[in-house]
mmCIF file with all atom_site columns, C-alpha atoms in Angstrom:
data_model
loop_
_atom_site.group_PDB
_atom_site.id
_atom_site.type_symbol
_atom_site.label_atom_id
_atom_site.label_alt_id
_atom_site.label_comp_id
_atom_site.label_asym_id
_atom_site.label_entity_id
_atom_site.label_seq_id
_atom_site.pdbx_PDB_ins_code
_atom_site.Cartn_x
_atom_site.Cartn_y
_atom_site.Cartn_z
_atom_site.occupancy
_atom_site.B_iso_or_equiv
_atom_site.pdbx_formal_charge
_atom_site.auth_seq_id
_atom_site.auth_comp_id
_atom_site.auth_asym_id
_atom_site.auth_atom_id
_atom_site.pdbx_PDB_model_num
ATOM 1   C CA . UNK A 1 1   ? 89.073 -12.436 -8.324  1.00 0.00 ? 1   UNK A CA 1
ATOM 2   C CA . UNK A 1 2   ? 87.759 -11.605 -12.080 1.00 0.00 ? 2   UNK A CA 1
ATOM 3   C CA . UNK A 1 3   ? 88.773 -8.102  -13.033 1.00 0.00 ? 3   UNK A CA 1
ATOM 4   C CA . UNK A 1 4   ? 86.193 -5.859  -14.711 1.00 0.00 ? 4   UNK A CA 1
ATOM 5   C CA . UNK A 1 5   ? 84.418 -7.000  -18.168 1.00 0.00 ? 5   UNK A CA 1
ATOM 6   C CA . UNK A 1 6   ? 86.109 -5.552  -21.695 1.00 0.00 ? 6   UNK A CA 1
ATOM 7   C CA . UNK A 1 7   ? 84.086 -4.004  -24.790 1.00 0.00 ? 7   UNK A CA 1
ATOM 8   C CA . UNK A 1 8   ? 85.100 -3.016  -27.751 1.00 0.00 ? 8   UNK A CA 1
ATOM 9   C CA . UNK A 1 9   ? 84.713 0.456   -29.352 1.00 0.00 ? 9   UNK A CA 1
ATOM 10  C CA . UNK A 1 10  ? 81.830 -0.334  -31.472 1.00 0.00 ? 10  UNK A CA 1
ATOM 11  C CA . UNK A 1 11  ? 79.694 -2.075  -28.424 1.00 0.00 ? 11  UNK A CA 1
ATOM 12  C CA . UNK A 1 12  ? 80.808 0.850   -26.035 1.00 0.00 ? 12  UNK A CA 1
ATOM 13  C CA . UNK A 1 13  ? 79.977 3.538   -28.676 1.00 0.00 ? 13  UNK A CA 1
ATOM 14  C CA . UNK A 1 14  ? 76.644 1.459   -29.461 1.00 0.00 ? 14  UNK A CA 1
ATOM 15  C CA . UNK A 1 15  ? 75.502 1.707   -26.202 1.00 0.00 ? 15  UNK A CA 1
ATOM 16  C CA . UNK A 1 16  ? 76.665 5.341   -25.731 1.00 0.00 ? 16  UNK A CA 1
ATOM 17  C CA . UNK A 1 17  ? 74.338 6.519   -28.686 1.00 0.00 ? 17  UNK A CA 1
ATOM 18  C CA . UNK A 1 18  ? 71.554 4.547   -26.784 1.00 0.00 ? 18  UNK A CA 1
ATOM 19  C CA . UNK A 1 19  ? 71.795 6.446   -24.000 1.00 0.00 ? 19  UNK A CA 1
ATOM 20  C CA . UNK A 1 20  ? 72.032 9.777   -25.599 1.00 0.00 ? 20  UNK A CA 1
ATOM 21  C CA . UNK A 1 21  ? 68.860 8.862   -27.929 1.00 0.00 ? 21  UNK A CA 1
ATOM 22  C CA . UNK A 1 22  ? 66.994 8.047   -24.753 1.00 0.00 ? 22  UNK A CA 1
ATOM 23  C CA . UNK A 1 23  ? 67.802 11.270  -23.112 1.00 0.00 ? 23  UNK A CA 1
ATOM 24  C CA . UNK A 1 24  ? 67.048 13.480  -26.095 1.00 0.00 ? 24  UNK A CA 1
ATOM 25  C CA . UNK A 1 25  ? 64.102 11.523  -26.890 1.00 0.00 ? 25  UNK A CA 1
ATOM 26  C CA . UNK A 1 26  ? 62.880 11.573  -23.170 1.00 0.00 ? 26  UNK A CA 1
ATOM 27  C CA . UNK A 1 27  ? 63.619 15.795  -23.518 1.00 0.00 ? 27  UNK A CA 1
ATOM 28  C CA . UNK A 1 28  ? 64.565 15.311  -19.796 1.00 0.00 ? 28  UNK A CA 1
ATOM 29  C CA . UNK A 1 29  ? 66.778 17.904  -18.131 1.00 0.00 ? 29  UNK A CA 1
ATOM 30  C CA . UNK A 1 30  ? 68.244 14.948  -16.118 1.00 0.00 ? 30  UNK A CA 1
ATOM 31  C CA . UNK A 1 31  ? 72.010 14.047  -16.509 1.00 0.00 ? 31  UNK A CA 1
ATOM 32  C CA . UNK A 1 32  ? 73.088 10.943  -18.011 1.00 0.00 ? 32  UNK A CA 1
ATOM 33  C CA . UNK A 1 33  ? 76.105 9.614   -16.625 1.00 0.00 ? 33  UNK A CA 1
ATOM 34  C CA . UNK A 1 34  ? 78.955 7.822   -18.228 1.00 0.00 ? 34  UNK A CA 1
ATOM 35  C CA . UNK A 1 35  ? 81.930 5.521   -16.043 1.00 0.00 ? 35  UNK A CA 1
ATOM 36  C CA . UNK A 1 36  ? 84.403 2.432   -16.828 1.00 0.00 ? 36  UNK A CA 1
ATOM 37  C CA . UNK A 1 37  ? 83.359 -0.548  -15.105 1.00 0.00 ? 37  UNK A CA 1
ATOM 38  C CA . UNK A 1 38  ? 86.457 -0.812  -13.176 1.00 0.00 ? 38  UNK A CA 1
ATOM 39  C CA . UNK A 1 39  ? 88.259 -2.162  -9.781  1.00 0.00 ? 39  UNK A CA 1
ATOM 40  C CA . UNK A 1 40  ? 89.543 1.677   -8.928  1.00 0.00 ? 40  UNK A CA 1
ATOM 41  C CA . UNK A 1 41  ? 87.002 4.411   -9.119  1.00 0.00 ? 41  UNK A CA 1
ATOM 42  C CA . UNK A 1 42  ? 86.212 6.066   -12.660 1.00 0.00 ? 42  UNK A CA 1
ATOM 43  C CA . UNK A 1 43  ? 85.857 9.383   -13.674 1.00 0.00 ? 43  UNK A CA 1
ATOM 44  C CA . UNK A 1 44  ? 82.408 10.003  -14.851 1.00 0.00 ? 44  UNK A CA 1
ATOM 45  C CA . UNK A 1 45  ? 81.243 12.159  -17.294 1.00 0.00 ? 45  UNK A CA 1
ATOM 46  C CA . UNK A 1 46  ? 77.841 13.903  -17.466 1.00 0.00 ? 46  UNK A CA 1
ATOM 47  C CA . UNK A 1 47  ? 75.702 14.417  -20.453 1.00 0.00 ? 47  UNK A CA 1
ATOM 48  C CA . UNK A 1 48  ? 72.265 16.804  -20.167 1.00 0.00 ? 48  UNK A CA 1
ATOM 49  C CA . UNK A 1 49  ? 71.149 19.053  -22.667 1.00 0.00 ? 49  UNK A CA 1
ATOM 50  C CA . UNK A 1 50  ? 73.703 19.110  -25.531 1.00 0.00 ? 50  UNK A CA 1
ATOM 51  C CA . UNK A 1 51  ? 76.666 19.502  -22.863 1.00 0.00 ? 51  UNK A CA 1
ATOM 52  C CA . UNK A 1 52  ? 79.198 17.313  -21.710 1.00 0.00 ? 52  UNK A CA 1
ATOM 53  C CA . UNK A 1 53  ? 80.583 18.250  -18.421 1.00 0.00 ? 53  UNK A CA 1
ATOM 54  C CA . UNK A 1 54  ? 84.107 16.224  -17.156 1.00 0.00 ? 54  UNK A CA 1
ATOM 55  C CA . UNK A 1 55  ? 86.423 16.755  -14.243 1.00 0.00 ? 55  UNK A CA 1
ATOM 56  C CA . UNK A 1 56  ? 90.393 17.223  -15.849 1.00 0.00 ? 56  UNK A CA 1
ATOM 57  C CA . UNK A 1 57  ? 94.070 17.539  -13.653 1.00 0.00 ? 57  UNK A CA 1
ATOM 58  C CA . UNK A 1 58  ? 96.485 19.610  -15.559 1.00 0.00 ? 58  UNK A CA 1
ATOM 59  C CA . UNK A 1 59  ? 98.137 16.436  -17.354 1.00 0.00 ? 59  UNK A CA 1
ATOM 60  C CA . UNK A 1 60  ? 94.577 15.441  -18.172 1.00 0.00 ? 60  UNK A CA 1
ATOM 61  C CA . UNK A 1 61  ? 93.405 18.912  -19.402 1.00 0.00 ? 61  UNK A CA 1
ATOM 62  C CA . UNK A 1 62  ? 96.160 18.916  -21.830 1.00 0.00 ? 62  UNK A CA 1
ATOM 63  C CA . UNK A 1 63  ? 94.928 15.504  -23.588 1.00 0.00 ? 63  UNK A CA 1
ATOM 64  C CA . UNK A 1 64  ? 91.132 17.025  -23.566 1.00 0.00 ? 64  UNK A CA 1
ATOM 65  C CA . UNK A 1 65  ? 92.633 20.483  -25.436 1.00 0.00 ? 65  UNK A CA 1
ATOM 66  C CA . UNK A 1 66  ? 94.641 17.623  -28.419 1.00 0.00 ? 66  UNK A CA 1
ATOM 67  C CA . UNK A 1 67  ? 90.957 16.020  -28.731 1.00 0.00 ? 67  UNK A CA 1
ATOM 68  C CA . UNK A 1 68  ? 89.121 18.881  -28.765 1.00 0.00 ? 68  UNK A CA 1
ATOM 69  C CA . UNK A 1 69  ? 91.323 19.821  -31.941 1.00 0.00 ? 69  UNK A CA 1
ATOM 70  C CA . UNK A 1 70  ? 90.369 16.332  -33.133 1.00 0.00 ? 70  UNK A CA 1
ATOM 71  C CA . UNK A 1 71  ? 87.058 16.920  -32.562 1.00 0.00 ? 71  UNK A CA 1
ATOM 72  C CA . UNK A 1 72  ? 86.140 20.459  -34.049 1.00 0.00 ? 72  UNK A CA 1
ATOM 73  C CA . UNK A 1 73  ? 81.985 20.866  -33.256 1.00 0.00 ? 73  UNK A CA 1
ATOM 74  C CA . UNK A 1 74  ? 82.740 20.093  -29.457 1.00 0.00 ? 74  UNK A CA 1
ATOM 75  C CA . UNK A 1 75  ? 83.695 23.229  -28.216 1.00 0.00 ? 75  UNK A CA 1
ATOM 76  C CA . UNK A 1 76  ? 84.663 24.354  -24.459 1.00 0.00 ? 76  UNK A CA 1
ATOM 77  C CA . UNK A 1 77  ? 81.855 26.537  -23.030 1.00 0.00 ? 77  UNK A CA 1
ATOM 78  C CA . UNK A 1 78  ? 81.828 29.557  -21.566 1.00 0.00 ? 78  UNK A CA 1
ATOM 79  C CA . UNK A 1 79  ? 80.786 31.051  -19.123 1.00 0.00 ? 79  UNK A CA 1
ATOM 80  C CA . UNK A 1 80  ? 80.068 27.173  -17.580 1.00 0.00 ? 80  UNK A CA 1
ATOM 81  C CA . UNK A 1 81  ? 83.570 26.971  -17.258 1.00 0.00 ? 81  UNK A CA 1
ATOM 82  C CA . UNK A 1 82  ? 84.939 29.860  -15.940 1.00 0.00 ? 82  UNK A CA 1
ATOM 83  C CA . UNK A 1 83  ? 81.966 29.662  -13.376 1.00 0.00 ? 83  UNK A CA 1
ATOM 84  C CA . UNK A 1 84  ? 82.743 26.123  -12.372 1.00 0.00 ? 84  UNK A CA 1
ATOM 85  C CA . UNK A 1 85  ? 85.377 24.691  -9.514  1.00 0.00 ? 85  UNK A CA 1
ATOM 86  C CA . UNK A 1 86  ? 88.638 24.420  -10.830 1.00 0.00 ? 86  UNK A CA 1
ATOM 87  C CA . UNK A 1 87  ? 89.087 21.260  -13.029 1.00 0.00 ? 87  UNK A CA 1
ATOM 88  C CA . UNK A 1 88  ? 85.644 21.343  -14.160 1.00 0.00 ? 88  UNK A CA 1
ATOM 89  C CA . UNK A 1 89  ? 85.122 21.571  -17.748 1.00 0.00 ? 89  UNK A CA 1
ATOM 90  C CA . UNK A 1 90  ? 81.526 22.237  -19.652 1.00 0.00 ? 90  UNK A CA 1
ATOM 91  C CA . UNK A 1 91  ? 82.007 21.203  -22.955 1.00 0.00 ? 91  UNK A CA 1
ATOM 92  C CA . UNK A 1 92  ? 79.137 22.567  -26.041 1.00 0.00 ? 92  UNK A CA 1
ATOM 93  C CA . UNK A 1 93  ? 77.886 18.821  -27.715 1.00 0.00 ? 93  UNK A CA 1
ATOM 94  C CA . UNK A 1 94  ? 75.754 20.023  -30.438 1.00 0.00 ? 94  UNK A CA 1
ATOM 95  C CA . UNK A 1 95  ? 76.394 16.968  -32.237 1.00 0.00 ? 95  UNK A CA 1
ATOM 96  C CA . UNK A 1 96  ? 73.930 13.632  -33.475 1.00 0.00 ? 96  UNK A CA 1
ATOM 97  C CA . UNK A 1 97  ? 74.416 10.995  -30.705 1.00 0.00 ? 97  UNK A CA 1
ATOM 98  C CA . UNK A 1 98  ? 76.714 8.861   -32.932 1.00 0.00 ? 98  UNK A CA 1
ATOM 99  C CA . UNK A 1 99  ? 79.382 11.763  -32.854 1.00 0.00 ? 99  UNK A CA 1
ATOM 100 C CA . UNK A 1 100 ? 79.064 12.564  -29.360 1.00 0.00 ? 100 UNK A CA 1
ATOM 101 C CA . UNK A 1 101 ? 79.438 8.784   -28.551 1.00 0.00 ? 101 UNK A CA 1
ATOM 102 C CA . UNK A 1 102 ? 82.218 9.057   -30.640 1.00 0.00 ? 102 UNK A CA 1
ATOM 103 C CA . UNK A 1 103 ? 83.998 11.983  -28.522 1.00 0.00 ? 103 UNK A CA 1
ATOM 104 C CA . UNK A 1 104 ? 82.531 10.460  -24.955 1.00 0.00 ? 104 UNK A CA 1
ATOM 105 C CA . UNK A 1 105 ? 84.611 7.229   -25.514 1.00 0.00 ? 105 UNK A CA 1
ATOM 106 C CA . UNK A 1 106 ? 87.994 8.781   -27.125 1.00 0.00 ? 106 UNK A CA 1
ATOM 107 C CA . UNK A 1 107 ? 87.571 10.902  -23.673 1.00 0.00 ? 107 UNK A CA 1
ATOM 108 C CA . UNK A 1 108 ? 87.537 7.500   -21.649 1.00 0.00 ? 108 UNK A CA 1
ATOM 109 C CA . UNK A 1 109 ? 90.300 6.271   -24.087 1.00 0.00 ? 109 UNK A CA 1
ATOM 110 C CA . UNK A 1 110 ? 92.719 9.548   -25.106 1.00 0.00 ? 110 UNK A CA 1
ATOM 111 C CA . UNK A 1 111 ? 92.061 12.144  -22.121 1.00 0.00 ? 111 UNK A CA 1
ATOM 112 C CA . UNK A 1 112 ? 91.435 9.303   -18.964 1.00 0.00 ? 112 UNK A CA 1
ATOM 113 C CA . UNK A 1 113 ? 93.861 7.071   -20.152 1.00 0.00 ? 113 UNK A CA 1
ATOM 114 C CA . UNK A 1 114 ? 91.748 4.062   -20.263 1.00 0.00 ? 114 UNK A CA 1
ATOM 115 C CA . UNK A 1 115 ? 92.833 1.040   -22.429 1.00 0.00 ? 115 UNK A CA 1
ATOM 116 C CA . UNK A 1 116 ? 91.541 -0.095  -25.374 1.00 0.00 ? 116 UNK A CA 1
ATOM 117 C CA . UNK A 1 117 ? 89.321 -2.609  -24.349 1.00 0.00 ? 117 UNK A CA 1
ATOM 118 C CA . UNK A 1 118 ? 87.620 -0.792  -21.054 1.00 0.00 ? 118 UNK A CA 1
ATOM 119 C CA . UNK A 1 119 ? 84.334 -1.307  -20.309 1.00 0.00 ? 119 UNK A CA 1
ATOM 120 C CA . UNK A 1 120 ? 81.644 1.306   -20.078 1.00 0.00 ? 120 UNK A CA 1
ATOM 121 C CA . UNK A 1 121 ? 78.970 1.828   -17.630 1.00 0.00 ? 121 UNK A CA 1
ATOM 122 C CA . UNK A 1 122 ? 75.997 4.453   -17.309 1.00 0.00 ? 122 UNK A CA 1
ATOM 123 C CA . UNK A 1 123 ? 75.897 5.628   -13.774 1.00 0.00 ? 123 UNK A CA 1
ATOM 124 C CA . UNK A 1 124 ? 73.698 6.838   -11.326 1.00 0.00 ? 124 UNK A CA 1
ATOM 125 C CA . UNK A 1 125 ? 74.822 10.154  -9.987  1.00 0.00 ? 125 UNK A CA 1
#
């Protein structure tokens, strides 16, 4: 049985952008969602409106605080957070697409552990 496709950074990040353009462009209030094409089930992370919203364990929340540092214009926001289930985190994106591709794929890559090589997938909720 074939295992699930790879990508490079650059095509994953491309594609990312694309999807962010579309949903600005579109000024919907809909989420975009973003997954790895995997065999196991992905996390997804959801992008509407200039916020980036992810489910994190402990271990995991960790990793997001180091890229957060990395990352200095993504910011956690309150009160979405503190209002939200435990684990869920609202993160402010007031970035240009390119940049918040940037920080949606290091999230796949530095805070979910994915490899290098992972493939990405928009998702339908």
């Amino acid at each position: 049985m074939a295992g699930p496709e790879r990508e490079d950074a650059a095509t994953r990040r491309a594609k990312l952008a694309e999807a962010i353009t579309a949903h600005r462009r579109a000024g919907s209030q809909s989420a975009v969602y973003f997954g790895a094409e995997t065999d196991d089930e992905s996390p997804v992370v959801e992008y509407v409106d200039r916020e980036i919203t992810v489910e994190v364990g402990d271990a995991e929340r960790d990793r997001l605080d180091a890229l957060l540092a990395d990352f200095h214009v993504f910011k956690i926001a309150q009160p979405a957070t503190r209002k939200a289930p435990a684990g869920e985190i609202h993160i402010s994106a007031l970035a240009d697409p390119k940049h918040t591709a940037d920080f949606v794929d290091r999230l796949f890559l530095d805070v979910y552990d994915f490899e290098e090589s992972y493939a990405l997938a928009i998702v339908e909720p």
